[in-house]
Amino acid sequence: MVMDKRMPLMVGNWKMNGSLSANATLVADLLQGMAGVTCRTAVCVPSLYLSQMQGLLAGSAIDLGAQDVSAHASGAYTGEVSSDMLRDFAVRYCIVGHSERRQYHGESDAMVATKVQRVLAQGMTPIVCVGETMAEREAGQTEAVVKRQLAAVIHANGHCISEIAVAYEPVWAVGTGLTASPEQAQQVHAILRAQLRAATAHADRVSILYGGSMNAANAANLLAQADVDGGLIGGASLKAPDFLSMLKTASR
Ligand code: PGA
């Protein structure tokens, strides 16, 4: 059971990319290449395509994920999508607190913690993103920043905390082609694991993913680290051969 929980988890974050036809092509290419993939796999797609993707992925080894959720249950929140709505489309994972949401949409630690509550209440797995900017790293604040971000989520979610997944995504590595070294990633993942251990007896069940310019060439060394349990992959998840290669690496 514990081992199952930590089966590598590889998640594609499509961000604001795709179209009805491009999605169909990408999924067809992925499904054709899934033989031998044993890691847990998901793709987090734009909300508008959840219905299409629910159909395309039905019965496959790829789970469906969303990229964000409202902090509110329902009501007058124009443009937002609730956790109940995600559940309607068999969504299994939901990214919460991605650095692009924190940066461009002003999401606070408290808001992220509330969103995590919403996702857990629907029986889905939130993928909670934490990570420092380059300025914070250079100022020696990496540990303090990621701990502060995770602490808000732990505080609001109590004993449910072992049901989350975490993604360490250094902001300076997201979409930049710069990647944390395996040692840098492991160092932060170990800090996050220790923080989870202090909060729950089941911290070893929590998958801690690395994200930030992970690709087919660097995945193996990152995934070899003791506390790197998978990846949250942006750009490289949009190319079927690259994503499949990473899934196979994670399945070894
Ligand atoms: P990237 O994005 O792989 O393109 O750096 C990762 C992410 O933002 O989740």
PDB file of C-alpha atoms and ligand atoms in Angstrom:
ATOM      1  CA  MET A   1       0.000   0.000   0.000  1.00  0.00           C
ATOM      2  CA  VAL A   2       2.679   2.407   1.027  1.00  0.00           C
ATOM      3  CA  MET A   3       4.749   1.373  -1.978  1.00  0.00           C
ATOM      4  CA  ASP A   4       1.749   1.900  -4.263  1.00  0.00           C
ATOM      5  CA  LYS A   5       1.334   5.443  -3.066  1.00  0.00           C
ATOM      6  CA  ARG A   6       4.920   6.191  -3.977  1.00  0.00           C
ATOM      7  CA  MET A   7       4.797   4.511  -7.373  1.00  0.00           C
ATOM      8  CA  PRO A   8       6.275   7.258  -9.518  1.00  0.00           C
ATOM      9  CA  LEU A   9       3.657   9.792 -10.571  1.00  0.00           C
ATOM     10  CA  MET A  10       4.252  11.638 -13.830  1.00  0.00           C
ATOM     11  CA  VAL A  11       1.925  14.517 -14.593  1.00  0.00           C
ATOM     12  CA  GLY A  12       1.780  16.571 -17.756  1.00  0.00           C
ATOM     13  CA  ASN A  13       0.780  20.198 -17.251  1.00  0.00           C
ATOM     14  CA  TRP A  14      -0.494  21.359 -20.619  1.00  0.00           C
ATOM     15  CA  LYS A  15      -1.006  24.935 -19.373  1.00  0.00           C
ATOM     16  CA  MET A  16      -2.910  27.071 -21.931  1.00  0.00           C
ATOM     17  CA  ASN A  17      -2.089  24.886 -24.915  1.00  0.00           C
ATOM     18  CA  GLY A  18      -4.106  22.565 -27.104  1.00  0.00           C
ATOM     19  CA  SER A  19      -7.173  22.471 -29.324  1.00  0.00           C
ATOM     20  CA  LEU A  20      -9.814  19.835 -30.006  1.00  0.00           C
ATOM     21  CA  SER A  21      -7.788  18.418 -32.879  1.00  0.00           C
ATOM     22  CA  ALA A  22      -4.341  18.788 -31.291  1.00  0.00           C
ATOM     23  CA  ASN A  23      -5.570  17.097 -28.090  1.00  0.00           C
ATOM     24  CA  ALA A  24      -6.987  14.154 -30.034  1.00  0.00           C
ATOM     25  CA  THR A  25      -3.701  13.690 -31.892  1.00  0.00           C
ATOM     26  CA  LEU A  26      -1.563  13.974 -28.765  1.00  0.00           C
ATOM     27  CA  VAL A  27      -3.707  11.532 -26.780  1.00  0.00           C
ATOM     28  CA  ALA A  28      -3.772   9.027 -29.656  1.00  0.00           C
ATOM     29  CA  ASP A  29       0.026   9.188 -29.872  1.00  0.00           C
ATOM     30  CA  LEU A  30       0.388   8.771 -26.109  1.00  0.00           C
ATOM     31  CA  LEU A  31      -2.023   5.851 -25.856  1.00  0.00           C
ATOM     32  CA  GLN A  32      -0.220   4.062 -28.672  1.00  0.00           C
ATOM     33  CA  GLY A  33       3.033   4.229 -26.756  1.00  0.00           C
ATOM     34  CA  MET A  34       1.860   3.275 -23.263  1.00  0.00           C
ATOM     35  CA  ALA A  35       2.926  -0.390 -23.402  1.00  0.00           C
ATOM     36  CA  GLY A  36       5.453  -0.954 -20.624  1.00  0.00           C
ATOM     37  CA  VAL A  37       4.488   2.192 -18.711  1.00  0.00           C
ATOM     38  CA  THR A  38       3.851   1.216 -15.101  1.00  0.00           C
ATOM     39  CA  CYS A  39       4.179   4.587 -13.368  1.00  0.00           C
ATOM     40  CA  ARG A  40       1.034   6.512 -12.495  1.00  0.00           C
ATOM     41  CA  THR A  41       0.335   9.002 -15.273  1.00  0.00           C
ATOM     42  CA  ALA A  42      -1.952  12.006 -15.615  1.00  0.00           C
ATOM     43  CA  VAL A  43      -2.417  15.049 -17.819  1.00  0.00           C
ATOM     44  CA  CYS A  44      -3.740  18.356 -16.477  1.00  0.00           C
ATOM     45  CA  VAL A  45      -5.620  20.075 -19.262  1.00  0.00           C
ATOM     46  CA  PRO A  46      -7.437  23.401 -19.753  1.00  0.00           C
ATOM     47  CA  SER A  47     -10.905  23.225 -18.133  1.00  0.00           C
ATOM     48  CA  LEU A  48     -12.665  23.699 -21.427  1.00  0.00           C
ATOM     49  CA  TYR A  49     -11.262  20.399 -22.690  1.00  0.00           C
ATOM     50  CA  LEU A  50     -12.101  18.268 -19.650  1.00  0.00           C
ATOM     51  CA  SER A  51     -15.182  16.842 -21.333  1.00  0.00           C
ATOM     52  CA  GLN A  52     -13.289  15.923 -24.487  1.00  0.00           C
ATOM     53  CA  MET A  53     -10.426  14.457 -22.488  1.00  0.00           C
ATOM     54  CA  GLN A  54     -12.731  12.468 -20.228  1.00  0.00           C
ATOM     55  CA  GLY A  55     -13.926  10.704 -23.384  1.00  0.00           C
ATOM     56  CA  LEU A  56     -10.484  10.266 -24.915  1.00  0.00           C
ATOM     57  CA  LEU A  57      -8.895   8.905 -21.721  1.00  0.00           C
ATOM     58  CA  ALA A  58     -11.796   6.696 -20.567  1.00  0.00           C
ATOM     59  CA  GLY A  59     -10.539   3.228 -19.698  1.00  0.00           C
ATOM     60  CA  SER A  60      -6.907   4.192 -20.390  1.00  0.00           C
ATOM     61  CA  ALA A  61      -3.904   4.223 -18.064  1.00  0.00           C
ATOM     62  CA  ILE A  62      -3.786   8.020 -18.140  1.00  0.00           C
ATOM     63  CA  ASP A  63      -5.745   9.886 -15.484  1.00  0.00           C
ATOM     64  CA  LEU A  64      -7.357  13.254 -16.008  1.00  0.00           C
ATOM     65  CA  GLY A  65      -6.257  16.357 -14.155  1.00  0.00           C
ATOM     66  CA  ALA A  66      -7.192  20.042 -13.953  1.00  0.00           C
ATOM     67  CA  GLN A  67      -4.860  23.003 -13.605  1.00  0.00           C
ATOM     68  CA  ASP A  68      -6.734  25.085 -11.052  1.00  0.00           C
ATOM     69  CA  VAL A  69      -9.974  25.235  -9.083  1.00  0.00           C
ATOM     70  CA  SER A  70     -12.031  27.935  -7.421  1.00  0.00           C
ATOM     71  CA  ALA A  71     -11.597  28.513  -3.704  1.00  0.00           C
ATOM     72  CA  HIS A  72     -15.397  28.872  -3.532  1.00  0.00           C
ATOM     73  CA  ALA A  73     -18.000  26.119  -3.569  1.00  0.00           C
ATOM     74  CA  SER A  74     -20.477  27.765  -5.953  1.00  0.00           C
ATOM     75  CA  GLY A  75     -22.182  31.059  -6.687  1.00  0.00           C
ATOM     76  CA  ALA A  76     -21.390  34.476  -8.108  1.00  0.00           C
ATOM     77  CA  TYR A  77     -17.774  33.924  -9.173  1.00  0.00           C
ATOM     78  CA  THR A  78     -17.783  34.684 -12.880  1.00  0.00           C
ATOM     79  CA  GLY A  79     -15.340  32.634 -14.876  1.00  0.00           C
ATOM     80  CA  GLU A  80     -14.455  30.216 -12.100  1.00  0.00           C
ATOM     81  CA  VAL A  81     -14.725  26.432 -12.033  1.00  0.00           C
ATOM     82  CA  SER A  82     -15.649  24.620  -8.817  1.00  0.00           C
ATOM     83  CA  SER A  83     -14.305  21.372  -7.416  1.00  0.00           C
ATOM     84  CA  ASP A  84     -17.773  19.783  -7.832  1.00  0.00           C
ATOM     85  CA  MET A  85     -17.623  20.611 -11.537  1.00  0.00           C
ATOM     86  CA  LEU A  86     -14.196  19.011 -11.869  1.00  0.00           C
ATOM     87  CA  ARG A  87     -15.527  15.909 -10.156  1.00  0.00           C
ATOM     88  CA  ASP A  88     -18.336  15.741 -12.751  1.00  0.00           C
ATOM     89  CA  PHE A  89     -15.711  15.057 -15.404  1.00  0.00           C
ATOM     90  CA  ALA A  90     -13.910  12.309 -13.477  1.00  0.00           C
ATOM     91  CA  VAL A  91     -10.980  14.553 -12.680  1.00  0.00           C
ATOM     92  CA  ARG A  92      -8.529  12.758 -10.414  1.00  0.00           C
ATOM     93  CA  TYR A  93      -5.819  15.376  -9.875  1.00  0.00           C
ATOM     94  CA  CYS A  94      -5.875  19.145  -9.622  1.00  0.00           C
ATOM     95  CA  ILE A  95      -2.813  21.374  -9.655  1.00  0.00           C
ATOM     96  CA  VAL A  96      -3.149  24.018  -6.930  1.00  0.00           C
ATOM     97  CA  GLY A  97      -0.955  27.046  -6.353  1.00  0.00           C
ATOM     98  CA  HIS A  98       1.111  26.806  -9.518  1.00  0.00           C
ATOM     99  CA  SER A  99       3.677  29.611  -9.580  1.00  0.00           C
ATOM    100  CA  GLU A 100       1.943  31.091 -12.628  1.00  0.00           C
ATOM    101  CA  ARG A 101      -1.272  31.370 -10.568  1.00  0.00           C
ATOM    102  CA  ARG A 102       0.586  32.833  -7.614  1.00  0.00           C
ATOM    103  CA  GLN A 103       2.461  35.271  -9.853  1.00  0.00           C
ATOM    104  CA  TYR A 104      -0.158  36.376 -12.399  1.00  0.00           C
ATOM    105  CA  HIS A 105      -3.320  35.944 -10.339  1.00  0.00           C
ATOM    106  CA  GLY A 106      -2.092  36.970  -6.929  1.00  0.00           C
ATOM    107  CA  GLU A 107      -2.900  33.662  -5.239  1.00  0.00           C
ATOM    108  CA  SER A 108      -1.887  33.782  -1.592  1.00  0.00           C
ATOM    109  CA  ASP A 109      -0.781  30.876   0.587  1.00  0.00           C
ATOM    110  CA  ALA A 110      -4.153  31.080   2.344  1.00  0.00           C
ATOM    111  CA  MET A 111      -6.090  30.889  -0.907  1.00  0.00           C
ATOM    112  CA  VAL A 112      -4.032  27.930  -2.044  1.00  0.00           C
ATOM    113  CA  ALA A 113      -4.773  26.184   1.262  1.00  0.00           C
ATOM    114  CA  THR A 114      -8.517  26.737   0.793  1.00  0.00           C
ATOM    115  CA  LYS A 115      -8.379  25.384  -2.752  1.00  0.00           C
ATOM    116  CA  VAL A 116      -6.635  22.283  -1.447  1.00  0.00           C
ATOM    117  CA  GLN A 117      -9.522  21.777   1.003  1.00  0.00           C
ATOM    118  CA  ARG A 118     -12.014  21.976  -1.865  1.00  0.00           C
ATOM    119  CA  VAL A 119     -10.126  19.419  -3.928  1.00  0.00           C
ATOM    120  CA  LEU A 120      -9.719  16.976  -1.034  1.00  0.00           C
ATOM    121  CA  ALA A 121     -13.405  17.291  -0.124  1.00  0.00           C
ATOM    122  CA  GLN A 122     -14.247  15.957  -3.585  1.00  0.00           C
ATOM    123  CA  GLY A 123     -11.951  12.969  -3.165  1.00  0.00           C
ATOM    124  CA  MET A 124      -9.444  14.247  -5.726  1.00  0.00           C
ATOM    125  CA  THR A 125      -5.702  14.641  -5.232  1.00  0.00           C
ATOM    126  CA  PRO A 126      -4.408  18.206  -5.123  1.00  0.00           C
ATOM    127  CA  ILE A 127      -0.913  18.672  -6.522  1.00  0.00           C
ATOM    128  CA  VAL A 128       0.313  21.519  -4.350  1.00  0.00           C
ATOM    129  CA  CYS A 129       3.055  23.568  -6.007  1.00  0.00           C
ATOM    130  CA  VAL A 130       5.744  25.275  -3.959  1.00  0.00           C
ATOM    131  CA  GLY A 131       8.964  26.904  -5.036  1.00  0.00           C
ATOM    132  CA  GLU A 132      11.281  29.859  -4.651  1.00  0.00           C
ATOM    133  CA  THR A 133      12.216  32.578  -7.118  1.00  0.00           C
ATOM    134  CA  MET A 134      15.821  33.059  -8.166  1.00  0.00           C
ATOM    135  CA  ALA A 135      16.060  36.157  -5.963  1.00  0.00           C
ATOM    136  CA  GLU A 136      14.824  34.148  -2.978  1.00  0.00           C
ATOM    137  CA  ARG A 137      17.307  31.354  -3.705  1.00  0.00           C
ATOM    138  CA  GLU A 138      20.166  33.811  -3.984  1.00  0.00           C
ATOM    139  CA  ALA A 139      19.120  35.400  -0.701  1.00  0.00           C
ATOM    140  CA  GLY A 140      19.272  31.979   0.992  1.00  0.00           C
ATOM    141  CA  GLN A 141      15.516  31.886   1.527  1.00  0.00           C
ATOM    142  CA  THR A 142      14.636  28.719  -0.373  1.00  0.00           C
ATOM    143  CA  GLU A 143      13.908  26.634   2.713  1.00  0.00           C
ATOM    144  CA  ALA A 144      11.896  29.350   4.427  1.00  0.00           C
ATOM    145  CA  VAL A 145       9.799  30.021   1.319  1.00  0.00           C
ATOM    146  CA  VAL A 146       8.846  26.435   0.504  1.00  0.00           C
ATOM    147  CA  LYS A 147       8.169  25.675   4.166  1.00  0.00           C
ATOM    148  CA  ARG A 148       5.922  28.716   4.497  1.00  0.00           C
ATOM    149  CA  GLN A 149       3.973  27.712   1.385  1.00  0.00           C
ATOM    150  CA  LEU A 150       3.514  24.117   2.542  1.00  0.00           C
ATOM    151  CA  ALA A 151       2.800  25.089   6.157  1.00  0.00           C
ATOM    152  CA  ALA A 152      -0.315  27.004   5.104  1.00  0.00           C
ATOM    153  CA  VAL A 153      -1.654  23.901   3.387  1.00  0.00           C
ATOM    154  CA  ILE A 154      -0.764  21.618   6.296  1.00  0.00           C
ATOM    155  CA  HIS A 155      -2.362  23.973   8.781  1.00  0.00           C
ATOM    156  CA  ALA A 156      -5.667  24.130   6.880  1.00  0.00           C
ATOM    157  CA  ASN A 157      -5.908  20.447   6.070  1.00  0.00           C
ATOM    158  CA  GLY A 158      -4.958  18.612   9.246  1.00  0.00           C
ATOM    159  CA  HIS A 159      -5.082  14.843   9.115  1.00  0.00           C
ATOM    160  CA  CYS A 160      -5.998  14.829   5.380  1.00  0.00           C
ATOM    161  CA  ILE A 161      -2.534  16.068   4.548  1.00  0.00           C
ATOM    162  CA  SER A 162      -1.265  12.607   3.599  1.00  0.00           C
ATOM    163  CA  GLU A 163      -3.766  12.669   0.699  1.00  0.00           C
ATOM    164  CA  ILE A 164      -2.035  15.486  -1.147  1.00  0.00           C
ATOM    165  CA  ALA A 165       0.787  15.404  -3.642  1.00  0.00           C
ATOM    166  CA  VAL A 166       3.403  18.138  -3.610  1.00  0.00           C
ATOM    167  CA  ALA A 167       5.333  19.549  -6.555  1.00  0.00           C
ATOM    168  CA  TYR A 168       8.579  21.360  -5.886  1.00  0.00           C
ATOM    169  CA  GLU A 169       8.846  23.778  -8.773  1.00  0.00           C
ATOM    170  CA  PRO A 170      11.621  26.356  -8.434  1.00  0.00           C
ATOM    171  CA  VAL A 171      10.113  29.388 -10.165  1.00  0.00           C
ATOM    172  CA  TRP A 172      13.410  30.062 -11.928  1.00  0.00           C
ATOM    173  CA  ALA A 173      13.268  26.642 -13.564  1.00  0.00           C
ATOM    174  CA  VAL A 174       9.661  26.743 -14.808  1.00  0.00           C
ATOM    175  CA  GLY A 175       9.589  27.139 -18.570  1.00  0.00           C
ATOM    176  CA  THR A 176      13.116  28.542 -18.645  1.00  0.00           C
ATOM    177  CA  GLY A 177      15.179  25.543 -19.710  1.00  0.00           C
ATOM    178  CA  LEU A 178      17.080  25.849 -16.410  1.00  0.00           C
ATOM    179  CA  THR A 179      16.666  22.796 -14.218  1.00  0.00           C
ATOM    180  CA  ALA A 180      17.505  22.288 -10.571  1.00  0.00           C
ATOM    181  CA  SER A 181      20.374  19.851 -10.271  1.00  0.00           C
ATOM    182  CA  PRO A 182      19.363  16.454  -8.876  1.00  0.00           C
ATOM    183  CA  GLU A 183      21.140  17.417  -5.642  1.00  0.00           C
ATOM    184  CA  GLN A 184      19.351  20.770  -5.386  1.00  0.00           C
ATOM    185  CA  ALA A 185      16.016  19.044  -5.978  1.00  0.00           C
ATOM    186  CA  GLN A 186      16.710  16.294  -3.434  1.00  0.00           C
ATOM    187  CA  GLN A 187      17.757  18.835  -0.821  1.00  0.00           C
ATOM    188  CA  VAL A 188      14.429  20.665  -1.035  1.00  0.00           C
ATOM    189  CA  HIS A 189      12.391  17.460  -1.356  1.00  0.00           C
ATOM    190  CA  ALA A 190      13.989  16.173   1.852  1.00  0.00           C
ATOM    191  CA  ILE A 191      13.045  19.408   3.620  1.00  0.00           C
ATOM    192  CA  LEU A 192       9.450  19.032   2.450  1.00  0.00           C
ATOM    193  CA  ARG A 193       9.349  15.365   3.462  1.00  0.00           C
ATOM    194  CA  ALA A 194      10.594  16.237   6.951  1.00  0.00           C
ATOM    195  CA  GLN A 195       7.939  18.928   7.231  1.00  0.00           C
ATOM    196  CA  LEU A 196       5.255  16.424   6.217  1.00  0.00           C
ATOM    197  CA  ARG A 197       6.639  13.873   8.703  1.00  0.00           C
ATOM    198  CA  ALA A 198       6.190  16.368  11.504  1.00  0.00           C
ATOM    199  CA  ALA A 199       2.537  16.740  10.462  1.00  0.00           C
ATOM    200  CA  THR A 200       1.466  13.177   9.723  1.00  0.00           C
ATOM    201  CA  ALA A 201       2.515   9.606  10.419  1.00  0.00           C
ATOM    202  CA  HIS A 202       1.829   8.895   6.741  1.00  0.00           C
ATOM    203  CA  ALA A 203       4.272  11.329   5.152  1.00  0.00           C
ATOM    204  CA  ASP A 204       5.935   8.520   3.255  1.00  0.00           C
ATOM    205  CA  ARG A 205       2.757   8.107   1.228  1.00  0.00           C
ATOM    206  CA  VAL A 206       2.944  11.641  -0.144  1.00  0.00           C
ATOM    207  CA  SER A 207       4.377  11.884  -3.642  1.00  0.00           C
ATOM    208  CA  ILE A 208       6.732  14.833  -3.971  1.00  0.00           C
ATOM    209  CA  LEU A 209       7.164  15.665  -7.644  1.00  0.00           C
ATOM    210  CA  TYR A 210       9.854  17.790  -9.219  1.00  0.00           C
ATOM    211  CA  GLY A 211       8.837  20.347 -11.838  1.00  0.00           C
ATOM    212  CA  GLY A 212      10.776  22.915 -13.835  1.00  0.00           C
ATOM    213  CA  SER A 213      12.177  22.140 -17.271  1.00  0.00           C
ATOM    214  CA  MET A 214      12.157  18.406 -16.666  1.00  0.00           C
ATOM    215  CA  ASN A 215      12.775  16.668 -19.970  1.00  0.00           C
ATOM    216  CA  ALA A 216      13.666  13.348 -21.528  1.00  0.00           C
ATOM    217  CA  ALA A 217      17.376  13.997 -21.003  1.00  0.00           C
ATOM    218  CA  ASN A 218      17.382  15.031 -17.329  1.00  0.00           C
ATOM    219  CA  ALA A 219      14.468  12.971 -15.970  1.00  0.00           C
ATOM    220  CA  ALA A 220      16.445   9.862 -15.029  1.00  0.00           C
ATOM    221  CA  ASN A 221      18.904  11.686 -12.775  1.00  0.00           C
ATOM    222  CA  LEU A 222      16.159  13.676 -11.062  1.00  0.00           C
ATOM    223  CA  LEU A 223      13.958  10.613 -10.550  1.00  0.00           C
ATOM    224  CA  ALA A 224      16.908   8.697  -9.082  1.00  0.00           C
ATOM    225  CA  GLN A 225      16.867  10.932  -6.002  1.00  0.00           C
ATOM    226  CA  ALA A 226      15.454   9.357  -2.847  1.00  0.00           C
ATOM    227  CA  ASP A 227      12.675  11.884  -2.316  1.00  0.00           C
ATOM    228  CA  VAL A 228      11.831  12.664  -5.942  1.00  0.00           C
ATOM    229  CA  ASP A 229       8.699  10.628  -6.574  1.00  0.00           C
ATOM    230  CA  GLY A 230       7.827  11.832 -10.043  1.00  0.00           C
ATOM    231  CA  GLY A 231       7.516  14.902 -12.192  1.00  0.00           C
ATOM    232  CA  LEU A 232       5.226  17.759 -13.091  1.00  0.00           C
ATOM    233  CA  ILE A 233       6.123  18.410 -16.681  1.00  0.00           C
ATOM    234  CA  GLY A 234       5.096  21.403 -18.765  1.00  0.00           C
ATOM    235  CA  GLY A 235       6.656  21.934 -22.186  1.00  0.00           C
ATOM    236  CA  ALA A 236       8.007  18.405 -22.622  1.00  0.00           C
ATOM    237  CA  SER A 237       4.581  16.873 -21.934  1.00  0.00           C
ATOM    238  CA  LEU A 238       3.219  18.409 -25.134  1.00  0.00           C
ATOM    239  CA  LYS A 239       5.443  16.227 -27.297  1.00  0.00           C
ATOM    240  CA  ALA A 240       4.326  12.604 -27.231  1.00  0.00           C
ATOM    241  CA  PRO A 241       7.776  11.031 -27.833  1.00  0.00           C
ATOM    242  CA  ASP A 242       9.355  13.124 -25.061  1.00  0.00           C
ATOM    243  CA  PHE A 243       6.589  12.512 -22.527  1.00  0.00           C
ATOM    244  CA  LEU A 244       6.510   8.783 -23.329  1.00  0.00           C
ATOM    245  CA  SER A 245      10.263   8.574 -22.915  1.00  0.00           C
ATOM    246  CA  MET A 246       9.937  10.161 -19.457  1.00  0.00           C
ATOM    247  CA  LEU A 247       7.096   7.805 -18.515  1.00  0.00           C
ATOM    248  CA  LYS A 248       9.307   4.864 -19.464  1.00  0.00           C
ATOM    249  CA  THR A 249      12.179   6.247 -17.425  1.00  0.00           C
ATOM    250  CA  ALA A 250       9.859   6.565 -14.433  1.00  0.00           C
ATOM    251  CA  SER A 251       8.628   2.998 -14.968  1.00  0.00           C
ATOM    252  CA  ARG A 252      12.058   1.407 -14.706  1.00  0.00           C
TER     253      ARG A 252
HETATM  254  P1  PGA B   1       8.063  23.303 -17.599  1.00  0.00           P
HETATM  255  O1  PGA B   1       6.782  23.588 -16.681  1.00  0.00           O
HETATM  256  O2  PGA B   1       8.292  21.818 -17.579  1.00  0.00           O
HETATM  257  O3  PGA B   1       7.681  23.789 -18.964  1.00  0.00           O
HETATM  258  O4  PGA B   1       9.208  24.057 -17.006  1.00  0.00           O
HETATM  259  C1  PGA B   1       6.568  22.869 -15.505  1.00  0.00           C
HETATM  260  C2  PGA B   1       5.356  23.393 -14.805  1.00  0.00           C
HETATM  261  O5  PGA B   1       5.132  24.600 -14.837  1.00  0.00           O
HETATM  262  O6  PGA B   1       4.572  22.628 -14.204  1.00  0.00           O
END
